[in-house]
Amino acid sequence: MSTSQPNAIAPTITSVKGANGVEIANGAKTTETSVILAGNAQPAQQVEVFDGTFAKGTVVVDPTGKWTFSLTGLSVGLHSITAKALYGAGDVSQPRTFNVVSNK
């Protein structure tokens, strides 16, 4: 019995919002040090979230193919967020980038 998923859905990041609920555009600057990521992937599977090369945690995709992940404690500087499938061929989403700047 094969467990491979030849038609597995590659993960995507569809939204990055600050704690205030406002969308942070790809490539934008923000003072937010906590964000909520949202995306799509293969239902009932897992994705691993990365900030650059650093793994930040895993999340289970819901039955409709949607996932959310809270990313906290972000430092000042550029962040490049990706979601990697922990199923199929291990596809990686396109990066979502934003620059955390000091609010001083």
Coordinates of N, CA and C in Angstrom, one line a residue:
M1 N 0.8 -1.2 0.0 CA 0.0 0.0 0.0 C 0.9 1.2 0.0
S2 N 0.7 2.1 -1.0 CA 1.5 3.3 -1.1 C 0.9 4.4 -0.2
T3 N 1.8 5.2 0.4 CA 1.4 6.3 1.2 C 1.7 7.6 0.5
S4 N 2.3 7.6 -0.7 CA 2.6 8.8 -1.4 C 1.4 9.5 -1.9
Q5 N 1.5 10.8 -2.1 CA 0.4 11.7 -2.5 C 0.8 12.4 -3.8
P6 N 0.7 11.7 -5.0 CA 1.1 12.3 -6.2 C 0.5 13.7 -6.6
N7 N -0.7 13.9 -6.1 CA -1.4 15.1 -6.3 C -1.5 16.0 -5.1
A8 N -0.5 15.9 -4.2 CA -0.5 16.7 -3.0 C -0.5 18.2 -3.3
I9 N -1.2 18.9 -2.5 CA -1.3 20.4 -2.6 C -0.1 21.0 -2.0
A10 N 0.7 21.8 -2.7 CA 1.8 22.5 -2.2 C 1.3 23.6 -1.2
P11 N 2.1 23.8 -0.1 CA 1.6 24.9 0.8 C 1.8 26.3 0.3
T12 N 0.9 27.1 0.7 CA 1.0 28.6 0.3 C 0.8 29.4 1.6
I13 N 1.3 30.6 1.6 CA 1.0 31.6 2.7 C 0.2 32.6 2.0
T14 N -1.1 32.7 2.5 CA -2.0 33.6 1.9 C -2.2 35.0 2.7
S15 N -1.7 35.0 3.9 CA -1.9 36.2 4.7 C -0.9 36.3 5.8
V16 N -0.4 37.5 6.1 CA 0.4 37.8 7.3 C -0.2 39.0 7.9
K17 N -0.7 38.8 9.1 CA -1.3 39.9 9.8 C -0.6 40.2 11.2
G18 N -0.6 41.5 11.5 CA -0.1 41.8 12.8 C -1.1 41.5 13.9
A19 N -0.6 41.7 15.2 CA -1.5 41.4 16.3 C -2.8 42.3 16.3
N20 N -2.7 43.4 15.6 CA -3.8 44.3 15.4 C -4.8 43.9 14.4
G21 N -4.5 42.8 13.7 CA -5.4 42.3 12.6 C -5.2 42.9 11.2
V22 N -4.2 43.8 11.1 CA -4.0 44.5 9.8 C -3.0 43.7 9.0
E23 N -3.3 43.5 7.7 CA -2.5 42.7 6.8 C -1.1 43.4 6.6
I24 N -0.1 42.7 6.6 CA 1.3 43.2 6.4 C 1.6 42.7 4.9
A25 N 1.7 43.7 4.0 CA 2.0 43.4 2.6 C 3.3 42.7 2.4
N26 N 3.5 41.9 1.4 CA 4.7 41.3 1.1 C 5.8 42.4 0.8
G27 N 6.9 42.3 1.5 CA 8.0 43.3 1.4 C 7.8 44.5 2.2
A28 N 6.8 44.6 3.0 CA 6.5 45.9 3.7 C 7.3 46.0 5.0
K29 N 7.3 47.2 5.6 CA 7.9 47.4 6.9 C 6.7 47.4 8.0
T30 N 7.1 46.9 9.2 CA 6.1 46.9 10.3 C 6.8 47.0 11.6
T31 N 6.1 47.5 12.6 CA 6.6 47.5 14.0 C 6.1 46.3 14.7
E32 N 5.3 45.4 14.1 CA 4.8 44.3 14.8 C 5.9 43.2 15.0
T33 N 5.9 42.7 16.3 CA 6.9 41.6 16.6 C 6.2 40.3 16.7
S34 N 4.9 40.3 16.6 CA 4.1 39.1 16.6 C 3.1 39.1 15.4
V35 N 3.1 38.0 14.6 CA 2.2 38.0 13.4 C 1.4 36.7 13.4
I36 N 0.3 36.7 12.7 CA -0.5 35.5 12.5 C -0.4 35.2 11.0
L37 N 0.1 34.0 10.7 CA 0.2 33.5 9.3 C -1.0 32.7 9.0
A38 N -1.5 32.8 7.8 CA -2.5 31.9 7.3 C -2.2 31.4 5.9
G39 N -2.6 30.2 5.6 CA -2.3 29.6 4.3 C -3.2 28.4 4.0
N40 N -2.8 27.8 2.9 CA -3.5 26.6 2.4 C -2.4 25.5 2.2
A41 N -2.9 24.3 2.3 CA -2.1 23.1 2.1 C -3.0 21.9 2.0
Q42 N -2.3 20.7 1.9 CA -3.1 19.4 1.8 C -3.9 19.2 3.1
P43 N -5.2 19.0 3.0 CA -6.0 18.8 4.2 C -5.5 17.7 5.1
A44 N -5.6 17.9 6.4 CA -5.3 16.9 7.4 C -3.8 16.5 7.4
Q45 N -2.9 17.3 6.8 CA -1.5 17.1 6.9 C -0.8 18.1 7.7
Q46 N 0.5 18.1 7.8 CA 1.2 19.1 8.5 C 2.1 20.0 7.7
V47 N 2.3 21.2 8.0 CA 3.3 22.1 7.4 C 4.3 22.6 8.5
E48 N 5.5 22.8 8.2 CA 6.5 23.4 9.1 C 6.8 24.8 8.7
V49 N 6.7 25.8 9.6 CA 6.9 27.2 9.3 C 8.4 27.5 9.6
F50 N 9.0 28.3 8.6 CA 10.4 28.7 8.8 C 10.4 30.2 8.7
D51 N 11.4 30.8 9.5 CA 11.8 32.2 9.3 C 13.2 32.1 8.8
G52 N 13.4 32.3 7.5 CA 14.7 32.1 6.9 C 15.0 30.6 7.0
T53 N 16.1 30.2 7.6 CA 16.5 28.8 7.7 C 16.1 28.2 9.1
F54 N 15.5 29.0 9.9 CA 15.1 28.6 11.3 C 13.7 28.1 11.4
A55 N 13.5 26.8 11.8 CA 12.2 26.2 12.0 C 11.6 26.9 13.2
K56 N 10.3 27.3 13.0 CA 9.6 27.9 14.1 C 8.4 27.1 14.7
G57 N 8.1 26.0 14.0 CA 7.1 25.1 14.5 C 6.3 24.5 13.4
T58 N 5.4 23.5 13.8 CA 4.5 22.9 12.8 C 3.1 23.1 13.1
V59 N 2.3 23.0 12.1 CA 0.8 23.2 12.3 C 0.1 22.1 11.5
V60 N -1.0 21.7 12.0 CA -1.9 20.7 11.3 C -2.9 21.5 10.4
V61 N -3.0 21.1 9.2 CA -3.9 21.7 8.2 C -5.3 21.2 8.5
D62 N -6.3 22.1 8.5 CA -7.6 21.6 8.8 C -8.2 20.8 7.7
P63 N -9.4 20.2 7.8 CA -10.0 19.4 6.8 C -10.4 20.2 5.5
T64 N -10.4 21.5 5.6 CA -10.7 22.3 4.4 C -9.5 22.8 3.7
G65 N -8.3 22.4 4.2 CA -7.0 22.8 3.6 C -6.5 24.1 4.1
K66 N -7.0 24.7 5.2 CA -6.5 25.9 5.7 C -5.7 25.7 7.0
W67 N -4.7 26.6 7.2 CA -3.9 26.5 8.4 C -3.6 28.0 8.9
T68 N -3.4 28.1 10.2 CA -2.9 29.4 10.8 C -1.8 29.1 11.8
F69 N -0.9 30.0 12.0 CA 0.2 29.9 12.9 C 0.6 31.2 13.4
S70 N 0.8 31.3 14.8 CA 1.2 32.5 15.4 C 2.7 32.5 15.6
L71 N 3.3 33.6 15.1 CA 4.8 33.7 15.1 C 5.1 34.9 16.0
T72 N 5.7 34.7 17.2 CA 6.0 35.7 18.1 C 7.4 35.9 18.4
G73 N 7.8 37.0 19.0 CA 9.1 37.3 19.4 C 10.0 37.7 18.2
L74 N 9.5 38.3 17.2 CA 10.3 38.6 16.0 C 11.2 39.8 16.3
S75 N 12.4 39.6 15.9 CA 13.4 40.7 16.1 C 13.4 41.7 15.0
V76 N 14.0 42.9 15.3 CA 14.1 43.9 14.3 C 14.9 43.4 13.2
G77 N 14.5 43.6 11.9 CA 15.2 43.1 10.8 C 14.3 42.4 9.8
L78 N 14.9 41.9 8.7 CA 14.2 41.3 7.6 C 13.8 39.8 8.0
H79 N 12.6 39.5 7.7 CA 12.1 38.1 7.9 C 11.5 37.6 6.6
S80 N 11.9 36.3 6.3 CA 11.5 35.6 5.1 C 10.8 34.3 5.6
I81 N 9.5 34.3 5.5 CA 8.7 33.2 6.0 C 8.3 32.3 4.9
T82 N 8.5 31.0 5.2 CA 8.0 29.9 4.2 C 7.3 28.8 5.0
A83 N 6.5 28.1 4.3 CA 5.8 26.9 4.9 C 6.3 25.7 4.0
K84 N 6.8 24.7 4.7 CA 7.2 23.5 4.1 C 6.3 22.3 4.3
A85 N 5.9 21.6 3.3 CA 5.0 20.5 3.5 C 5.7 19.3 4.2
L86 N 5.1 18.7 5.2 CA 5.7 17.5 5.8 C 4.9 16.3 5.3
Y87 N 4.7 16.3 4.0 CA 4.0 15.3 3.2 C 4.5 15.4 1.8
G88 N 4.1 14.4 1.0 CA 4.4 14.4 -0.4 C 5.9 14.6 -0.7
A89 N 6.3 15.5 -1.6 CA 7.7 15.8 -1.9 C 8.3 16.8 -1.1
G90 N 7.6 17.3 0.0 CA 8.1 18.3 0.9 C 8.2 19.7 0.2
D91 N 7.2 20.0 -0.6 CA 7.2 21.3 -1.3 C 7.3 22.5 -0.3
V92 N 7.9 23.6 -0.8 CA 8.0 24.8 0.1 C 7.3 25.9 -0.6
S93 N 6.5 26.7 0.2 CA 5.8 27.8 -0.4 C 6.8 28.9 -0.9
Q94 N 6.2 29.8 -1.6 CA 6.9 31.1 -2.0 C 7.1 31.8 -0.7
P95 N 8.2 32.5 -0.5 CA 8.4 33.3 0.7 C 7.6 34.5 0.8
R96 N 7.2 34.8 2.0 CA 6.5 36.1 2.4 C 7.5 36.9 3.2
T97 N 7.9 38.1 2.8 CA 8.9 38.8 3.5 C 8.4 40.1 4.0
F98 N 8.9 40.5 5.2 CA 8.6 41.8 5.8 C 9.8 42.2 6.6
N99 N 9.9 43.5 6.9 CA 11.0 44.0 7.7 C 10.4 44.6 9.0
V100 N 10.8 44.0 10.1 CA 10.4 44.6 11.4 C 11.3 45.7 11.8
V101 N 10.7 46.9 12.0 CA 11.5 48.1 12.3 C 11.2 48.5 13.8
S102 N 12.1 49.3 14.4 CA 11.9 49.8 15.7 C 10.7 50.8 15.7
N103 N 9.9 50.8 16.8 CA 8.8 51.8 16.8 C 9.3 53.0 17.6
K104 N 10.5 53.2 17.8 CA 11.1 54.4 18.6 C 11.2 55.5 17.7

